[in-house]
XYZ file of C-alpha atoms in Angstrom:
600
model
C 129.774 154.634 102.965
C 129.847 150.882 102.443
C 131.297 148.297 100.099
C 129.076 146.089 97.964
C 130.415 143.825 95.261
C 133.742 145.613 95.353
C 132.177 148.978 94.545
C 132.466 151.912 96.911
C 129.125 153.654 97.284
C 128.644 157.014 98.979
C 125.485 157.686 100.926
C 124.572 161.360 100.969
C 124.361 162.830 104.454
C 121.476 164.988 103.279
C 119.576 161.952 102.098
C 119.409 160.429 105.558
C 117.937 162.276 108.484
C 119.634 159.735 110.745
C 123.232 159.969 109.570
C 124.430 161.087 112.990
C 123.376 157.793 114.553
C 126.475 155.853 115.478
C 124.726 152.897 117.091
C 122.072 150.634 115.688
C 118.567 150.844 117.156
C 117.214 148.250 119.505
C 113.676 147.317 120.450
C 112.987 147.488 124.150
C 111.589 144.301 125.608
C 107.859 144.744 126.031
C 105.079 142.665 127.467
C 102.590 140.660 125.483
C 99.869 138.277 126.583
C 101.011 134.642 126.406
C 98.678 131.715 126.005
C 96.468 130.127 123.402
C 95.152 131.752 120.271
C 91.737 130.877 118.864
C 90.748 130.342 115.240
C 87.238 130.480 113.821
C 85.885 130.135 110.302
C 83.053 132.620 110.009
C 81.417 134.038 106.913
C 82.151 133.992 103.207
C 83.316 136.718 100.860
C 81.140 136.238 97.768
C 84.158 136.918 95.560
C 87.596 135.472 96.220
C 89.784 137.907 98.175
C 92.718 138.527 95.852
C 92.973 142.075 97.273
C 91.878 143.167 100.736
C 91.842 146.415 102.707
C 90.062 147.503 105.872
C 88.311 150.781 105.011
C 86.465 151.637 108.244
C 85.964 150.409 111.795
C 83.289 148.011 110.529
C 84.013 147.327 106.850
C 86.640 146.044 104.445
C 86.799 146.088 100.658
C 87.663 143.007 98.616
C 88.647 142.797 94.956
C 88.769 139.643 92.865
C 89.572 139.175 89.218
C 86.588 139.056 86.847
C 85.537 135.412 86.939
C 82.395 133.337 87.217
C 81.519 134.063 90.845
C 77.928 133.193 91.709
C 77.488 136.607 93.322
C 76.147 139.156 90.843
C 75.663 142.904 90.623
C 73.694 144.885 88.016
C 73.000 141.693 86.071
C 76.605 140.507 85.673
C 79.178 138.602 87.688
C 80.566 140.508 90.676
C 84.259 140.914 91.373
C 84.257 143.296 94.328
C 82.413 143.500 97.645
C 82.227 145.506 100.831
C 82.509 143.142 103.809
C 80.803 143.978 107.101
C 83.296 142.903 109.774
C 80.590 142.614 112.426
C 77.935 140.622 110.595
C 80.325 138.905 108.138
C 77.928 139.775 105.301
C 78.890 141.265 101.950
C 77.469 143.942 99.675
C 78.482 143.637 96.004
C 80.236 146.628 94.468
C 80.413 147.533 90.792
C 83.837 148.495 89.430
C 83.783 149.024 85.677
C 87.144 147.470 84.809
C 89.024 144.273 85.560
C 90.917 144.629 88.857
C 93.016 141.496 88.383
C 96.576 142.173 89.586
C 96.020 145.819 90.533
C 97.548 147.632 93.494
C 95.921 149.900 96.067
C 96.724 152.765 98.448
C 94.723 155.371 100.355
C 94.945 159.089 99.649
C 95.378 161.673 102.385
C 91.608 162.266 102.515
C 90.856 158.558 103.062
C 89.838 157.647 99.506
C 91.153 154.305 98.278
C 92.906 154.334 94.888
C 92.963 151.010 93.024
C 95.276 151.177 90.015
C 96.291 148.860 87.199
C 94.647 145.592 86.290
C 93.916 143.285 83.391
C 92.155 143.281 80.003
C 88.504 142.345 79.571
C 87.540 138.867 80.716
C 83.854 137.805 80.616
C 82.515 141.344 81.077
C 83.498 144.863 82.067
C 86.281 147.015 80.665
C 90.037 146.836 80.203
C 91.691 147.545 83.552
C 95.360 147.785 82.536
C 95.253 151.563 82.925
C 92.441 151.552 85.445
C 92.074 154.085 88.238
C 89.243 153.221 90.641
C 88.266 155.400 93.579
C 86.363 154.264 96.661
C 85.497 156.615 99.515
C 84.161 154.714 102.551
C 80.779 155.775 103.898
C 78.489 154.734 106.734
C 75.292 154.553 104.670
C 75.939 151.286 102.858
C 75.458 153.000 99.498
C 78.958 154.069 98.418
C 80.398 152.403 95.337
C 83.513 152.470 93.202
C 83.966 155.424 90.868
C 85.610 155.057 87.463
C 85.844 157.401 84.488
C 88.178 155.527 82.110
C 88.164 158.245 79.463
C 89.507 160.930 81.798
C 90.884 159.224 84.925
C 93.479 156.620 84.073
C 97.151 155.727 84.297
C 99.784 156.929 81.868
C 100.380 153.393 80.564
C 99.455 149.756 81.071
C 100.400 148.341 84.479
C 99.994 144.670 85.419
C 101.439 143.786 88.862
C 102.524 147.293 89.962
C 102.985 148.419 93.559
C 102.071 151.711 95.217
C 102.913 153.816 98.255
C 101.329 156.881 99.873
C 103.763 159.790 100.138
C 104.010 162.822 102.403
C 101.611 165.091 100.497
C 98.847 162.470 100.642
C 99.144 161.405 97.013
C 100.140 157.961 95.721
C 103.212 156.856 93.787
C 102.543 153.876 91.482
C 105.638 151.888 90.571
C 106.500 149.326 87.917
C 104.629 146.382 86.497
C 104.279 145.025 82.969
C 102.395 146.367 79.969
C 100.635 143.017 79.618
C 100.044 139.887 81.646
C 102.600 137.190 82.194
C 103.979 134.731 84.709
C 107.171 136.756 85.022
C 108.358 140.138 83.791
C 110.730 140.504 80.836
C 112.332 143.144 78.658
C 109.599 142.905 76.011
C 106.760 143.612 78.452
C 108.483 145.605 81.203
C 107.135 149.008 82.231
C 110.252 150.427 83.948
C 108.625 153.610 85.185
C 106.541 155.196 87.905
C 103.849 157.857 88.097
C 101.711 159.699 90.599
C 98.027 159.930 91.384
C 96.989 162.681 91.170
C 99.525 163.369 88.378
C 102.459 165.689 89.123
C 104.698 167.986 87.111
C 108.013 166.853 88.585
C 111.595 166.143 87.536
C 110.890 167.300 83.993
C 107.916 164.977 83.486
C 104.602 166.780 83.343
C 101.938 164.286 84.341
C 103.533 161.434 82.416
C 105.425 158.330 83.481
C 109.000 158.711 84.743
C 111.688 156.118 83.909
C 113.307 153.974 86.610
C 116.654 152.290 85.974
C 116.048 150.043 88.987
C 113.086 148.444 87.220
C 115.323 147.554 84.285
C 118.185 146.327 86.446
C 115.918 144.018 88.456
C 114.451 142.045 85.554
C 113.061 139.470 85.346
C 111.359 138.834 88.696
C 110.296 142.325 89.776
C 106.509 142.188 89.771
C 104.921 143.734 92.881
C 108.127 145.364 94.163
C 108.326 146.200 97.871
C 107.847 149.927 98.617
C 108.141 151.480 102.098
C 107.968 155.193 102.862
C 110.764 156.305 105.196
C 110.851 159.043 107.857
C 113.300 161.127 105.802
C 110.876 161.340 102.863
C 112.601 158.759 100.674
C 111.307 155.310 99.716
C 112.856 151.916 100.376
C 112.424 149.739 97.287
C 113.277 146.050 96.903
C 112.750 143.696 93.986
C 114.365 140.492 92.779
C 117.708 140.371 94.666
C 118.260 144.134 94.877
C 117.282 147.073 97.085
C 117.633 150.837 96.923
C 116.713 154.140 98.513
C 114.621 156.146 96.063
C 114.350 159.936 96.299
C 111.163 160.683 94.380
C 111.678 164.434 94.630
C 114.938 164.287 92.656
C 114.399 160.990 90.796
C 117.627 159.538 92.181
C 118.354 155.939 93.130
C 120.904 154.943 95.776
C 121.625 151.228 95.801
C 121.746 149.236 99.008
C 123.367 145.884 99.773
C 121.557 143.147 97.867
C 119.243 140.603 99.471
C 121.520 138.070 101.216
C 122.285 134.568 99.956
C 120.846 135.040 96.490
C 117.213 135.044 97.629
C 114.712 136.585 95.217
C 111.876 138.346 96.997
C 109.349 139.644 94.439
C 106.717 137.908 92.340
C 106.720 135.142 91.251
C 109.222 134.416 94.053
C 107.142 136.396 96.500
C 108.417 137.260 99.972
C 106.673 139.308 102.648
C 108.039 142.589 103.965
C 107.396 144.966 106.821
C 108.702 148.205 108.312
C 109.364 147.517 111.990
C 107.591 149.877 114.429
C 108.746 153.491 114.490
C 108.896 154.715 118.086
C 110.220 157.710 120.022
C 112.466 155.282 121.897
C 114.230 154.196 118.698
C 114.250 157.790 117.397
C 111.855 156.678 114.631
C 114.756 154.868 113.002
C 113.565 152.764 110.046
C 114.357 149.073 109.923
C 112.901 146.782 107.265
C 112.430 143.025 107.355
C 111.872 140.709 104.379
C 110.882 137.046 104.897
C 110.645 134.152 102.438
C 111.202 133.977 98.701
C 113.278 131.644 96.556
C 116.810 131.182 95.236
C 115.840 129.687 91.861
C 116.798 131.397 88.608
C 114.488 133.987 87.072
C 115.939 133.608 83.570
C 114.884 130.060 82.771
C 111.637 128.655 81.447
C 109.022 128.203 84.176
C 108.696 124.622 82.952
C 111.999 123.966 84.754
C 110.184 124.650 88.040
C 107.776 122.303 89.763
C 105.293 122.750 92.568
C 107.940 121.053 94.759
C 110.725 123.579 94.011
C 112.316 124.576 97.355
C 111.562 127.988 98.865
C 113.521 130.100 101.359
C 113.147 130.330 105.138
C 115.294 133.475 105.253
C 114.218 136.577 107.181
C 116.558 139.556 106.701
C 116.591 142.846 108.621
C 118.329 146.052 107.539
C 118.561 149.280 109.548
C 118.347 152.190 107.127
C 120.966 154.458 108.644
C 124.544 154.940 107.495
C 125.709 152.716 110.363
C 122.998 150.143 109.698
C 123.698 149.997 105.981
C 127.391 149.564 106.691
C 126.575 146.690 109.053
C 124.464 145.056 106.326
C 121.529 142.690 106.450
C 121.080 140.546 109.558
C 119.789 137.095 108.624
C 117.489 134.783 110.569
C 115.500 131.686 109.592
C 111.785 131.064 109.918
C 110.752 127.649 111.271
C 109.533 126.743 107.763
C 110.414 128.059 104.312
C 107.657 130.060 102.628
C 106.639 131.592 99.358
C 103.817 134.181 99.337
C 103.755 134.782 103.129
C 101.742 137.594 104.689
C 103.446 139.631 107.448
C 100.811 141.204 109.696
C 101.753 143.798 112.305
C 99.945 143.447 115.630
C 99.177 146.229 118.137
C 101.500 144.556 120.673
C 104.257 145.311 118.098
C 104.862 141.699 117.156
C 104.414 140.303 113.646
C 102.253 137.364 112.596
C 103.436 135.369 109.577
C 100.571 133.547 107.843
C 99.520 132.036 104.515
C 101.572 130.920 101.531
C 103.258 127.662 100.608
C 106.455 125.839 101.504
C 107.334 124.727 97.967
C 106.908 126.007 94.429
C 106.430 129.528 93.081
C 103.574 132.006 92.783
C 101.056 131.817 89.960
C 99.176 128.982 88.313
C 99.346 126.879 85.186
C 103.036 127.492 84.405
C 105.234 124.841 86.032
C 105.604 121.100 85.728
C 103.814 118.959 88.283
C 101.110 121.496 89.024
C 98.739 120.651 91.871
C 95.411 121.299 90.285
C 96.640 124.391 88.485
C 98.741 125.710 91.361
C 102.439 126.436 90.811
C 102.948 125.799 94.558
C 102.262 122.970 96.982
C 102.587 122.100 100.672
C 100.531 124.983 102.106
C 102.005 126.802 105.102
C 99.122 126.177 107.503
C 100.958 126.944 110.743
C 101.191 130.641 111.632
C 104.369 131.936 113.231
C 104.712 134.899 115.560
C 107.851 137.047 115.330
C 108.962 139.310 118.171
C 111.531 141.859 116.917
C 112.410 142.770 120.530
C 113.361 139.238 121.577
C 116.918 137.970 121.581
C 118.252 136.632 118.299
C 117.519 132.938 118.075
C 114.302 133.160 120.082
C 112.161 135.518 118.019
C 109.983 132.937 116.232
C 107.270 130.900 117.939
C 104.087 129.027 117.109
C 103.288 128.120 120.714
C 99.567 128.204 121.368
C 98.619 129.050 117.769
C 96.366 126.487 116.067
C 97.113 125.621 112.472
C 94.537 126.420 109.835
C 93.018 123.675 107.735
C 92.360 125.988 104.772
C 95.257 126.326 102.315
C 95.860 129.996 101.588
C 97.888 129.834 98.404
C 98.191 132.205 95.443
C 95.704 135.106 95.499
C 95.186 134.884 99.271
C 95.260 137.818 101.688
C 95.248 138.716 105.380
C 94.835 141.852 107.490
C 94.652 143.044 111.064
C 91.137 144.246 111.889
C 90.243 147.229 114.088
C 89.214 144.980 116.989
C 92.633 143.274 117.012
C 91.860 139.973 115.289
C 93.655 138.865 112.127
C 91.456 138.105 109.119
C 92.508 135.504 106.520
C 90.761 135.372 103.147
C 91.051 134.244 99.566
C 93.189 131.735 97.648
C 92.622 130.963 94.002
C 95.542 129.547 92.004
C 93.193 128.934 89.084
C 92.205 130.553 85.807
C 88.566 130.790 86.874
C 86.347 129.573 89.697
C 87.455 125.997 90.375
C 86.778 123.130 92.775
C 89.936 121.102 92.053
C 92.697 120.851 94.657
C 93.517 124.330 95.997
C 90.092 125.544 94.892
C 88.654 129.017 94.679
C 88.274 129.932 98.334
C 85.493 132.096 99.753
C 85.670 131.171 103.462
C 86.857 133.745 106.015
C 88.978 132.885 109.053
C 89.774 134.980 112.106
C 92.706 134.455 114.462
C 92.267 135.921 117.941
C 95.521 136.537 119.851
C 95.412 135.840 123.605
C 94.878 139.537 124.322
C 91.357 139.227 122.909
C 90.349 137.196 125.982
C 91.618 139.787 128.476
C 89.886 142.830 129.957
C 90.713 145.533 127.442
C 91.207 149.278 127.663
C 88.642 151.543 126.063
C 88.754 155.206 125.175
C 86.693 158.068 123.805
C 87.467 161.487 122.407
C 89.505 160.619 119.310
C 89.259 163.560 116.854
C 88.233 162.841 113.264
C 91.586 164.272 112.174
C 94.907 164.363 114.025
C 97.446 166.846 112.724
C 101.198 166.624 113.086
C 102.570 167.490 116.538
C 99.044 168.457 117.620
C 97.994 167.514 121.141
C 94.647 165.902 121.914
C 93.104 164.247 124.960
C 91.525 160.817 125.241
C 89.303 159.703 128.096
C 90.406 156.185 129.006
C 89.058 153.292 131.030
C 91.896 150.926 131.906
C 91.810 147.350 133.210
C 92.657 146.855 136.860
C 96.389 146.667 137.444
C 97.370 148.810 134.469
C 100.368 150.941 135.376
C 101.139 152.550 132.012
C 99.977 152.600 128.399
C 101.331 153.133 124.902
C 99.495 154.765 122.017
C 100.000 153.438 118.496
C 98.636 154.541 115.151
C 98.502 151.833 112.520
C 97.963 151.827 108.783
C 96.459 148.392 108.178
C 97.559 148.496 104.551
C 96.277 147.116 101.257
C 97.055 143.405 100.848
C 97.640 141.574 97.585
C 100.069 138.869 96.452
C 101.873 138.795 99.801
C 102.613 142.537 99.619
C 101.043 145.028 102.052
C 101.071 148.494 100.548
C 101.550 151.154 103.269
C 101.241 148.887 106.357
C 102.805 150.865 109.209
C 103.050 151.229 113.004
C 104.039 154.514 114.665
C 104.126 154.962 118.428
C 102.983 158.391 119.614
C 104.180 160.421 122.569
C 101.529 160.105 125.269
C 101.176 161.030 128.946
C 98.763 159.262 131.294
C 97.213 161.421 134.008
C 97.908 160.589 137.642
C 94.339 159.342 138.082
C 94.731 157.173 134.937
C 91.570 158.564 133.391
C 92.951 160.796 130.632
C 95.690 160.490 128.062
C 97.359 163.513 126.514
C 98.621 162.414 123.090
C 100.778 164.199 120.519
C 100.293 163.576 116.806
C 103.145 162.083 114.759
C 106.219 164.261 114.211
C 105.729 164.798 110.472
C 104.073 163.626 107.274
C 107.236 161.680 106.540
C 106.846 159.614 109.690
C 103.190 158.888 108.886
C 101.981 160.102 105.475
C 98.567 161.801 105.741
C 95.720 159.356 105.533
C 93.760 156.743 107.496
C 95.025 155.446 110.842
C 93.638 153.157 113.519
C 94.604 154.247 117.045
C 95.242 151.582 119.677
C 95.814 152.231 123.368
C 97.942 149.340 124.647
C 98.469 148.507 128.316
C 101.819 147.718 129.888
C 100.712 144.061 129.806
C 100.324 144.195 126.021
C 96.533 144.358 125.812
C 95.226 146.719 123.084
C 91.996 148.633 122.880
C 89.768 148.590 119.834
C 91.444 150.581 117.059
C 89.254 153.576 116.306
C 89.774 155.303 112.970
C 91.041 158.815 112.345
C 92.746 160.670 109.512
C 96.301 161.803 110.131
C 96.864 165.318 108.766
C 94.086 167.736 107.962
C 91.903 165.300 106.059
C 92.370 167.328 102.875
C 92.694 165.742 99.449
C 96.204 165.684 97.953
C 97.303 168.550 95.692
C 95.866 168.542 92.182
C 97.810 169.939 89.210
C 95.329 170.546 86.400
C 98.158 171.197 83.942
C 99.704 167.796 84.692
C 96.315 166.127 84.244
C 95.773 167.880 80.926
C 99.200 166.859 79.688
C 98.614 163.251 80.733
C 95.387 163.173 78.740
C 97.153 164.686 75.725
C 100.086 162.318 75.987
C 98.378 159.019 76.762
C 98.339 156.638 73.862
C 95.054 156.474 72.011
C 95.693 152.740 71.675
C 96.165 152.266 75.407
C 92.899 150.426 75.780
C 93.251 148.519 72.514
C 95.703 145.778 71.481
C 98.389 144.855 73.971
C 101.939 146.048 73.409
C 103.482 142.591 73.658
C 102.425 138.944 73.376
C 101.046 137.202 76.432
C 101.170 133.558 77.506
C 98.823 131.126 75.840
C 98.167 129.242 79.072
C 98.479 129.746 82.792
C 99.168 132.969 84.674
C 98.563 136.026 82.502
C 96.846 134.203 79.644
C 93.220 134.988 80.434
C 92.555 137.493 77.663
C 89.349 138.816 76.100
C 86.655 136.284 75.331
C 83.037 136.779 74.412
C 81.732 139.691 76.451
C 78.561 139.229 78.428
C 76.492 142.411 78.112
C 76.399 144.312 81.396
């Protein structure tokens, strides 16, 4: 139990698999390669990278909003591409609907689900209830599948979040029924749903109400969702946090974000689940960095692009003891809005992108820079080591600063080879060349481990089931005395939020001749929900191998309930793809509504 705001809250023992823990977890000190990082600008994306996800060992998918990109597909402007990570070339893809402000997560069989979006702009179809499916392939011919008449959400969702759960399906949470700079009671969609649809908690394939999404108005776009090893979900939005049991539709509130910091769009912070390891008993600890303390109930015209942001990083251990101890607060070297937190295979975290003043969005505040609601780009990356002593966890030593502002609508991701890819930035209504322009250039940061002799391995199965043993043949650099094996979900990046990003350390035994590794799959689907993973073998010096891809679980598609699907189709509003349910802004973020349609 713990006290918050004078109210005694009881935490169910059954809800936490870790309730017997009486001490808080610690991260063992571990080696990493010191020295200088390198930064190169290489390649362009064709469409601005508002959304980014690595989908194979050699490719990533990028989504933009529908705008006047010069790249075309099927005779109209393109707003999605497949990026070849080796050649840095792009292949245009052809979604049917507008992907602006959608979310994304992978299913248990490796298919990417893009959900939500925006009405028609320029061409294409209304994406507010969009469901788009992309299954990676090696032939260079796969494309995005949409069937808007039969495969769609229960209701309009602009700025929702999503998370993969233990049966390999996706939970889609929150958003607005129409576009806007900030959420509000008239446009709020305080509900969640599943893909594929479920008959659960008395709701047969239809949306399920969430009190949390009403209580966290107004700034609760793109809430933070993290799946926990007890099968519940950590949720944070605005200044609040909770544990959500999706099986029973119950919400258990946690201590609020410290010091009045708001952490969800348009006051966007970054968040991460710290590595789950056998040594810390897979105990979940979350960290949230950045945001803003300004009010979310005033006109955005009271903000400027110089409005201060927060340097706060807060960690919370999600056990009864950890919750009782509360959030532990640290400060980044610089304040940030819209930061990206990227987990590295040496189990450190790289903080990149964003701005040091202002708020997310464009065209809403006074003193815009170009159209950007933010200014003073955060060009200097910061590394965070969760295992270091408090007060010495942040460093930028040896990391060159970028010269490309990565503001609103920018993204970043770890790649399978261990570099960090930076892309996007477009705080504009359409393609623009004014200050903080539409950005197509790619950048790649190489940590010092990229310059070292690296381990290699073969023998990774195409699927790795829970608690199943498998053997890797390894070739280790001279001097290696031991190794760790990590599986990583590289996540789906958009708006500073990384859906499903995750690191789990596996139990592994190195043979006496150091030529084979016997590895055991993750303990359960709660520790690592079934779906794509990139496996890194990391030396005792902190040098990772290439991350080869596998599917955790059996590789099967998630369960499908035809009755729930049928009821969704019966229940969905016939007007869902017609007029919006509430007014939208006349200028700035969320105002880009249907104009003359260019025939496809």
